[in-house]
mmCIF file of C-alpha atoms in Angstrom:
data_model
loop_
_atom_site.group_PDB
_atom_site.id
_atom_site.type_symbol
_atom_site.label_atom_id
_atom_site.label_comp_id
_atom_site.label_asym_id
_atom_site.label_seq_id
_atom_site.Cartn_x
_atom_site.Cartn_y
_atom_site.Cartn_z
ATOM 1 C CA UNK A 1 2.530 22.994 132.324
ATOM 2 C CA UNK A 2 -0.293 22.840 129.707
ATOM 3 C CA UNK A 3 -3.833 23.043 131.088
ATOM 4 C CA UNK A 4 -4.832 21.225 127.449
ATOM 5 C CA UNK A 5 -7.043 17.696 127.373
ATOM 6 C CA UNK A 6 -5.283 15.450 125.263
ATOM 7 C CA UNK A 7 -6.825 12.096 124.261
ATOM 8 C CA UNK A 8 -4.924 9.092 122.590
ATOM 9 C CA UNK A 9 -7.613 6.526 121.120
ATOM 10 C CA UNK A 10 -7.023 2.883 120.605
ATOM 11 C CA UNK A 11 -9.479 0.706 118.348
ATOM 12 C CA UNK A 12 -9.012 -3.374 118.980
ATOM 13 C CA UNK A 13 -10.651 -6.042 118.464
ATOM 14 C CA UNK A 14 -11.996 -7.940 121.380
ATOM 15 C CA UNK A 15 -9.871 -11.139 121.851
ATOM 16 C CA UNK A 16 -8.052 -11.933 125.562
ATOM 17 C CA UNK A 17 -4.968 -12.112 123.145
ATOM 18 C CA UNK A 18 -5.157 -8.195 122.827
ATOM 19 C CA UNK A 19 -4.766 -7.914 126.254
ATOM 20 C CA UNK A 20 -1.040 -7.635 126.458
ATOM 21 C CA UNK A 21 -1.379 -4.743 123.588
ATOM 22 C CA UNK A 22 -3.918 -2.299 125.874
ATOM 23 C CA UNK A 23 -1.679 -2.996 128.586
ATOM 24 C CA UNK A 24 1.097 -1.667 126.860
ATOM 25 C CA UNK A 25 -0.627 1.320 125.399
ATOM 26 C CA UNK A 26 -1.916 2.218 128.862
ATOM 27 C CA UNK A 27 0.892 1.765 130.817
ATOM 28 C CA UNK A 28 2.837 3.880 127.844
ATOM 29 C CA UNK A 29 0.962 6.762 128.335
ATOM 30 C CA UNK A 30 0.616 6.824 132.009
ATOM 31 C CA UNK A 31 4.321 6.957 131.964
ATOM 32 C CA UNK A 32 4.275 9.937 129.471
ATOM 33 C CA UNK A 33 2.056 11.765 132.019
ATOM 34 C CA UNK A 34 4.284 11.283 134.832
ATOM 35 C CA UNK A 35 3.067 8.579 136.764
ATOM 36 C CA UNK A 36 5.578 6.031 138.561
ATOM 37 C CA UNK A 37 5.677 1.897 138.361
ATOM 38 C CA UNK A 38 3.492 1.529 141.328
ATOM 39 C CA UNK A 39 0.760 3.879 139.594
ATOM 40 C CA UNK A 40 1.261 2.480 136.133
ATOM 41 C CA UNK A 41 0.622 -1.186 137.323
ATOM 42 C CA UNK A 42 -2.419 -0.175 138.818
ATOM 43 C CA UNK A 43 -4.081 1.202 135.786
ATOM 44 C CA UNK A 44 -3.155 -1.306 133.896
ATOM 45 C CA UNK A 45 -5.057 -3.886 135.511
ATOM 46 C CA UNK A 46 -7.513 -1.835 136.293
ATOM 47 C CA UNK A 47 -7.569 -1.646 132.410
ATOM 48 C CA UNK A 48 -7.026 -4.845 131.487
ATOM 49 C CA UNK A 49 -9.917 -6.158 134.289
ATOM 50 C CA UNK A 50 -12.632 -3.621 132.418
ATOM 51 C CA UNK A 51 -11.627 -5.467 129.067
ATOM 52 C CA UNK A 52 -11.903 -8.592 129.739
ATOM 53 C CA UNK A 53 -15.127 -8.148 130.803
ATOM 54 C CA UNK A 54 -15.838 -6.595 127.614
ATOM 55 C CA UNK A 55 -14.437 -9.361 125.847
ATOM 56 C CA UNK A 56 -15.941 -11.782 127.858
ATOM 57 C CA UNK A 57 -19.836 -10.687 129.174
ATOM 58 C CA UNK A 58 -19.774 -7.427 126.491
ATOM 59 C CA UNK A 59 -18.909 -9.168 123.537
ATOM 60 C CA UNK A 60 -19.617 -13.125 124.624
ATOM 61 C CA UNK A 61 -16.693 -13.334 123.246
ATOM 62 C CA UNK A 62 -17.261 -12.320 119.450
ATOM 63 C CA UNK A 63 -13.587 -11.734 117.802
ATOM 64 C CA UNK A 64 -14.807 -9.585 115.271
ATOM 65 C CA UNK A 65 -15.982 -6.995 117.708
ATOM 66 C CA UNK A 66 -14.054 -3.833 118.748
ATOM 67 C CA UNK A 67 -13.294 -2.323 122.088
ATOM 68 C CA UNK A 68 -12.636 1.014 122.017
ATOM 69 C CA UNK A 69 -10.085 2.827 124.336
ATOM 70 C CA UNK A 70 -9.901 6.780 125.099
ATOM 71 C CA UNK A 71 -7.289 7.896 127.351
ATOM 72 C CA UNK A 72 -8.015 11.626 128.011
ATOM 73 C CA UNK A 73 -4.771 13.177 130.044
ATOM 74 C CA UNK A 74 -4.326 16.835 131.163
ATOM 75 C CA UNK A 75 -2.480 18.229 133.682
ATOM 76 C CA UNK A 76 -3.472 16.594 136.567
ATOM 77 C CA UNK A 77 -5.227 13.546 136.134
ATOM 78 C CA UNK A 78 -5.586 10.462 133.640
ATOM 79 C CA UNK A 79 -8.895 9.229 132.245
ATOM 80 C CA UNK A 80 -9.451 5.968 130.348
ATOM 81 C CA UNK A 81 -12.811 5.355 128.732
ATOM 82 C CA UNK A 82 -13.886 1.902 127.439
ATOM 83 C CA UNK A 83 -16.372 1.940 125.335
ATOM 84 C CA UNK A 84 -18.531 -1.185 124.098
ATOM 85 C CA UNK A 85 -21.444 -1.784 121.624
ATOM 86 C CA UNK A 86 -22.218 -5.091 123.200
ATOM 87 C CA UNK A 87 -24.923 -6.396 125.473
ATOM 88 C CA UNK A 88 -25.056 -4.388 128.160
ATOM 89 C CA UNK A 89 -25.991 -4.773 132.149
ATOM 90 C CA UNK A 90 -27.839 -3.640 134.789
ATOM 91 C CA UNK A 91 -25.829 -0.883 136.944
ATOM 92 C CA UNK A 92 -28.035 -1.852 139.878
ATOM 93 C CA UNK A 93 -26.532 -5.722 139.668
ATOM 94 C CA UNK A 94 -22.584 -5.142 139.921
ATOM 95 C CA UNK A 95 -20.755 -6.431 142.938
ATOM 96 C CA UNK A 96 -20.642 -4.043 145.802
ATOM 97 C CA UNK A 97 -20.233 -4.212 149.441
ATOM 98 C CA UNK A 98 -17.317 -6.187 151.494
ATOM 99 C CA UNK A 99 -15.006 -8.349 149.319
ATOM 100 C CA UNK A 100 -14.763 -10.697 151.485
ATOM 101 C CA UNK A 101 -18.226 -12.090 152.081
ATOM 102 C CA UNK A 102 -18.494 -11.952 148.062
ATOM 103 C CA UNK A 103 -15.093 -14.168 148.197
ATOM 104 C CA UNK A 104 -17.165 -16.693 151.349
ATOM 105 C CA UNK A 105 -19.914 -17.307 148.674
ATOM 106 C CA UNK A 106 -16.784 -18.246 146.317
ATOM 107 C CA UNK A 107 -18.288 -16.355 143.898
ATOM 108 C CA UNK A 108 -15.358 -15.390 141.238
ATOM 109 C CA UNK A 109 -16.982 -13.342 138.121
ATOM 110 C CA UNK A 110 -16.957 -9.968 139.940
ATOM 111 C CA UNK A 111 -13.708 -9.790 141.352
ATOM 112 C CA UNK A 112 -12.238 -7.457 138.665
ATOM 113 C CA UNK A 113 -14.820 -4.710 139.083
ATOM 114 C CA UNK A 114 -13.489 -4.958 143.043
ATOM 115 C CA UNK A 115 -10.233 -4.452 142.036
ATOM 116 C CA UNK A 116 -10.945 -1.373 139.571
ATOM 117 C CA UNK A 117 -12.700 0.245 142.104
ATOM 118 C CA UNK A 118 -9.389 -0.024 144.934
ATOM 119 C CA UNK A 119 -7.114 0.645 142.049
ATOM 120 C CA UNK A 120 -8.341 3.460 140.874
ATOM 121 C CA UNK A 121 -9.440 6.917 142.135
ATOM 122 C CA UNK A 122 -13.275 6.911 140.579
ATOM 123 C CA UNK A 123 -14.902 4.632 138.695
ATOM 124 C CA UNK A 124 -17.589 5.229 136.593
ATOM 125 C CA UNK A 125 -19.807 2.748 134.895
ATOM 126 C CA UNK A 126 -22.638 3.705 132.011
ATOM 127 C CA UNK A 127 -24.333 1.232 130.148
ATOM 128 C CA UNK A 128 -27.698 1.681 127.844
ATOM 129 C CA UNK A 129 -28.104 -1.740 126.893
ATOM 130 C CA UNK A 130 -27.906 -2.393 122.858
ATOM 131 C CA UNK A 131 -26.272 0.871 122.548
ATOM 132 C CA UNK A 132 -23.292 1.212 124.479
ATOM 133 C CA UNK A 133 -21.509 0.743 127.197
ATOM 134 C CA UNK A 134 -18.757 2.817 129.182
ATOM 135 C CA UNK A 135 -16.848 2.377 132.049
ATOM 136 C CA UNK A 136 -14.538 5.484 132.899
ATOM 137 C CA UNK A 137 -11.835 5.167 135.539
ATOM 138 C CA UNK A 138 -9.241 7.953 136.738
ATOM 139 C CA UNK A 139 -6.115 8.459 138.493
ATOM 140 C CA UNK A 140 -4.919 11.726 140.095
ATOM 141 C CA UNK A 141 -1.428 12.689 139.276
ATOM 142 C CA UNK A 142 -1.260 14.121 142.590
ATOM 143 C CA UNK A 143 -4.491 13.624 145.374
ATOM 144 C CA UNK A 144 -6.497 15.994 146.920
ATOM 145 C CA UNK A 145 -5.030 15.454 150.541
ATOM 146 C CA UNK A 146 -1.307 15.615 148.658
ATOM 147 C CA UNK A 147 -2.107 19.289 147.463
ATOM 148 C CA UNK A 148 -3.496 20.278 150.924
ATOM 149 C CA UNK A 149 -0.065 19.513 152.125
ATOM 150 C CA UNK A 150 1.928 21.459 149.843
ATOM 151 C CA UNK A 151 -0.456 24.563 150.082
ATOM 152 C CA UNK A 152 -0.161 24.472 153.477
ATOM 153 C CA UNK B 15 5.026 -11.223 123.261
ATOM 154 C CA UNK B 16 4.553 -11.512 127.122
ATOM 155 C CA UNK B 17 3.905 -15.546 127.645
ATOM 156 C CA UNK B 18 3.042 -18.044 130.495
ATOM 157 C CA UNK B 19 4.622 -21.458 131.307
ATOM 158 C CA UNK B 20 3.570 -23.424 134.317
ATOM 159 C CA UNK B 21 6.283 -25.977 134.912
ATOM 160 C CA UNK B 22 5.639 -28.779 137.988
ATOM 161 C CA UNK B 23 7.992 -30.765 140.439
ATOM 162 C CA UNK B 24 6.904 -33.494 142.325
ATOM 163 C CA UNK B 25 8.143 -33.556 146.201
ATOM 164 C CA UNK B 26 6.607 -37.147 147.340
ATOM 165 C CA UNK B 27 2.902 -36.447 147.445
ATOM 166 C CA UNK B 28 3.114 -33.319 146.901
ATOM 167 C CA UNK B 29 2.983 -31.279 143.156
ATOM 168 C CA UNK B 30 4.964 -27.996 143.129
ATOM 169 C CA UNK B 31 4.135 -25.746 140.146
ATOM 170 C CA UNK B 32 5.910 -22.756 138.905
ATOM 171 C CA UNK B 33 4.157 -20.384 137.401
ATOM 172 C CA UNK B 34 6.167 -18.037 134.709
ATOM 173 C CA UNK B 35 5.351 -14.574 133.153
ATOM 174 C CA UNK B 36 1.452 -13.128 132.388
ATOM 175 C CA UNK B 37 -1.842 -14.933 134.532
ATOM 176 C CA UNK B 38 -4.460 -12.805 132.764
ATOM 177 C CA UNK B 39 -7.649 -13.579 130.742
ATOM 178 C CA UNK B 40 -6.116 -15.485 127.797
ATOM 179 C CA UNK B 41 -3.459 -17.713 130.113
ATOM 180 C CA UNK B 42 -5.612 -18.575 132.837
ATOM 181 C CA UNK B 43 -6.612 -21.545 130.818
ATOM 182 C CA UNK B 44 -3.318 -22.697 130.415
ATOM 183 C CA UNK B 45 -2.854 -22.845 134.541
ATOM 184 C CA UNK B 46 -6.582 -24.160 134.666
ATOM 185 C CA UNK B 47 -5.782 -27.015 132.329
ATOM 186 C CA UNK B 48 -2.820 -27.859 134.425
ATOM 187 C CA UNK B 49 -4.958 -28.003 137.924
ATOM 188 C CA UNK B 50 -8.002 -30.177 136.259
ATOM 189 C CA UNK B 51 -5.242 -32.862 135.127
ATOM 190 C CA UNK B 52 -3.612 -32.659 138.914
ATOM 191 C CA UNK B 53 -7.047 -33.309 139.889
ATOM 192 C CA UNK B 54 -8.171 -36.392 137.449
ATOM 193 C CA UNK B 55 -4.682 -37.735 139.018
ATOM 194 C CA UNK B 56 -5.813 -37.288 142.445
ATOM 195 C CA UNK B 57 -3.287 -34.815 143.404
ATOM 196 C CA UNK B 58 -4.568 -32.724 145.676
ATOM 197 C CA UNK B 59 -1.214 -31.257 147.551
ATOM 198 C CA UNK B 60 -0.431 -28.508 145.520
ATOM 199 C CA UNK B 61 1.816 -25.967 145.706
ATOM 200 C CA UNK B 62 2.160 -22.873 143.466
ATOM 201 C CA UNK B 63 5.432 -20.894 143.125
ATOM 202 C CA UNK B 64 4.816 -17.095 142.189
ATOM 203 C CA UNK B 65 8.662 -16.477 142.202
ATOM 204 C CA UNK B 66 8.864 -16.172 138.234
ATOM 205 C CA UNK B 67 4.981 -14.370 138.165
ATOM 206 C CA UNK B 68 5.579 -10.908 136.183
ATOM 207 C CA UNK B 69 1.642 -10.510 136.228
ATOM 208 C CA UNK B 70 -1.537 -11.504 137.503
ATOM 209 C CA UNK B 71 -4.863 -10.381 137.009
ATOM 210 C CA UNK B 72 -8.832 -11.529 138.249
ATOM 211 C CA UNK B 73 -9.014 -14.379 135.417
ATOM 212 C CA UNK B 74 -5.905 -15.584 137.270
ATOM 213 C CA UNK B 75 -7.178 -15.169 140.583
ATOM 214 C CA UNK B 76 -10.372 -16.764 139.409
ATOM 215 C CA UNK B 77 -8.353 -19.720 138.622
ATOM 216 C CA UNK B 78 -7.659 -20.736 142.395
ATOM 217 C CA UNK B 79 -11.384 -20.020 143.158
ATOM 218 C CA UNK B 80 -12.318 -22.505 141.075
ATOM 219 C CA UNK B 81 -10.367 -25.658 142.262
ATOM 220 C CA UNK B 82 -10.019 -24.656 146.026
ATOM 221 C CA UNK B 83 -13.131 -25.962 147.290
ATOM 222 C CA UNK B 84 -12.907 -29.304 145.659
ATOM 223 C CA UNK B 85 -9.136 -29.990 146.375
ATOM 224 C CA UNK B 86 -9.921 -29.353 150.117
ATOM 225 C CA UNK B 87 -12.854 -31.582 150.092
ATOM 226 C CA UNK B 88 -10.587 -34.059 149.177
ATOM 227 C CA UNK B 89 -8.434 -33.164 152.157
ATOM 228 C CA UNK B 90 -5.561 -31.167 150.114
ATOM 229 C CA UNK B 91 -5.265 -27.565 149.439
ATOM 230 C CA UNK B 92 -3.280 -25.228 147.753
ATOM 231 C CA UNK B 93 -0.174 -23.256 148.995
ATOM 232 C CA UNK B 94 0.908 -20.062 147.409
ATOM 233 C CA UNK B 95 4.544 -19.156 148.015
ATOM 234 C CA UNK B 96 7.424 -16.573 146.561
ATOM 235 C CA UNK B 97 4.948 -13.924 145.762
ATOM 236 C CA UNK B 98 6.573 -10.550 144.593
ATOM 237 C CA UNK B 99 4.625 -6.993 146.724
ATOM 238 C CA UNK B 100 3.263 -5.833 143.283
ATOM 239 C CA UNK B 101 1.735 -9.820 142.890
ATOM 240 C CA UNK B 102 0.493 -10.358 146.640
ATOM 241 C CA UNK B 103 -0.794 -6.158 146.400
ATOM 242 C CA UNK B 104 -3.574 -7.340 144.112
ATOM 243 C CA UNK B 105 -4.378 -10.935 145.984
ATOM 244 C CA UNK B 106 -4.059 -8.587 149.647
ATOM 245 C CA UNK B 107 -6.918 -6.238 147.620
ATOM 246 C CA UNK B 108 -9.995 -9.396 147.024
ATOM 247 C CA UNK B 109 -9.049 -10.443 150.467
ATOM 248 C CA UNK B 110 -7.520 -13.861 149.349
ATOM 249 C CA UNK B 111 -5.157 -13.938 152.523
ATOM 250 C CA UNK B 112 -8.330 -14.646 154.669
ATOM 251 C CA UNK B 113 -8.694 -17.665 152.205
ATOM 252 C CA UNK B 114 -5.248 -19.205 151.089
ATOM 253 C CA UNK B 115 -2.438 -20.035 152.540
ATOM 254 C CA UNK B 116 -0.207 -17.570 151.180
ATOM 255 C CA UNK B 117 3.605 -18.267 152.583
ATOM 256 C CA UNK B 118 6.703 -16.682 152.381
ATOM 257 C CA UNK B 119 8.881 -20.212 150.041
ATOM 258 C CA UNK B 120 7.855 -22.815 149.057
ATOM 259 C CA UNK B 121 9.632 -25.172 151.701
ATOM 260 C CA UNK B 122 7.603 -23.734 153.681
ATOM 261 C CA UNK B 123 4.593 -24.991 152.236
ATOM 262 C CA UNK B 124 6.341 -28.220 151.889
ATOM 263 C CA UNK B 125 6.701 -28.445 155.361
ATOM 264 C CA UNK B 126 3.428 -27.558 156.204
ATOM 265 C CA UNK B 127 1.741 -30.537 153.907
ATOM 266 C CA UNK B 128 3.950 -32.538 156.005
ATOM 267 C CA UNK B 129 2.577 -31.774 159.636
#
């Protein structure tokens, strides 16, 4: 198998009805990699949850803005990058710690970074406010405690 | 192009509504619009039928959040039923079990507004 990076880009403007569209893409590509259903629906919401919060907070919802999408695959992982020019955030103010007391304070706008972060294998967010804004998330084709087992 | 429909049955006091196809970010509204007008009606026995649910992300989540606390004020609540594993995998991962009544059908729910 190839050792290569390959990376498939998608440009789209940032409306929830574009949605549907990176799911598609996404989920097309994971499949070209080699990932099954149960993987595939997992990065696609984990896809879809990081761009509507572009499209939403990022972009207060501005149509004629773009969200940019990098999927970088090689031979044993996938990468997607989503990259914004909008407002920005403070790292230090996302929603961590136990779901459910967030849920208790019925507090709702976080609840998608939760779920990237349990669908997918690291999460990485990067944001210089008025500049740009990344959030990288990744899925092993096969985990580390998989590949101990077969080398042993 | 992936769609939603939300479709409702009435069972006495009670609204059933069956949700159809995509719940993300640019449907929710459509299932949000249909909970305010149950609640200007004073429904507040509501249950919601996944069985036809292809999809559901946060926004859709987000949608219960927003209506739950109100509806049981008013001594109601709302049911979830017919949930598919790849559905009830993402409500199981934000905890909403601890907070919904999540049940197997929907006659089941019925049953339990009864009581």
């Amino acid at each position: 198998m190839s050792t290569d990076k390959i990376t498939y880009q998608l440009k789209i403007p940032s409306q929830t009805d574009n949605l549907e569209l990176i799911r598609l893409f996404v989920s097309a590509v994971a499949a070209k990699v080699g990932f099954g259903p149960d993987d595939i629906s997992k990065i696609e919401l984990a896809v879809d949850e990081a761009c509507a919060n572009v499209i939403k907070h990022a972009y207060s919802k501005n149509l004629k803005q773009l969200i940019e999408l990098a999927i970088e695959i090689d031979y044993k992982k996938i990468s997607i990058i989503i990259t914004d020019h909008g407002k920005g955030f403070d790292i230090k103010k996302l929603p961590h710690g136990d779901v459910k007391e967030y849920l208790a304070e019925m507090r709702v706008g976080g609840l998608g970074i939760y779920l990237m972060r349990a669908l997918m294998d690291e999460v990485e967010f990067d944001s210089q406010p008025g500049v740009q804004t990344q959030v990288k998330m990744s899925k092993y084709l096969v985990k580390a405690d998989q590949v101990e087992l077969v080398q042993e | 192009m992936e769609s939603f429909e939300v479709t409702k049955k009435d069972h006495d006091d009670i609204v059933v509504l069956y949700i159809k196809g995509y719940l993300d970010a640019h449907t929710a509204p459509v299932l949000e619009n249909q909970l305010q007008s149950l609640i200007e009606e004073q429904r507040y026995k509501i249950v919601v039928n996944f069985k036809d649910l292809a999809y559901i992300s946060s926004a859709g989540l987000g949608v219960f959040m927003g209506f739950i606390e109100n509806i049981r004020e008013h001594q109601g609540d709302i049911k979830l039923t017919n949930m598919n594993p790849k559905i009830y995998r993402v409500f199981d991962l934000l905890g909403f079990p601890t907070i919904y009544d999540i049940l197997e059908d929907e006659q089941q729910a019925i049953v339990k507004f009864a009581r």
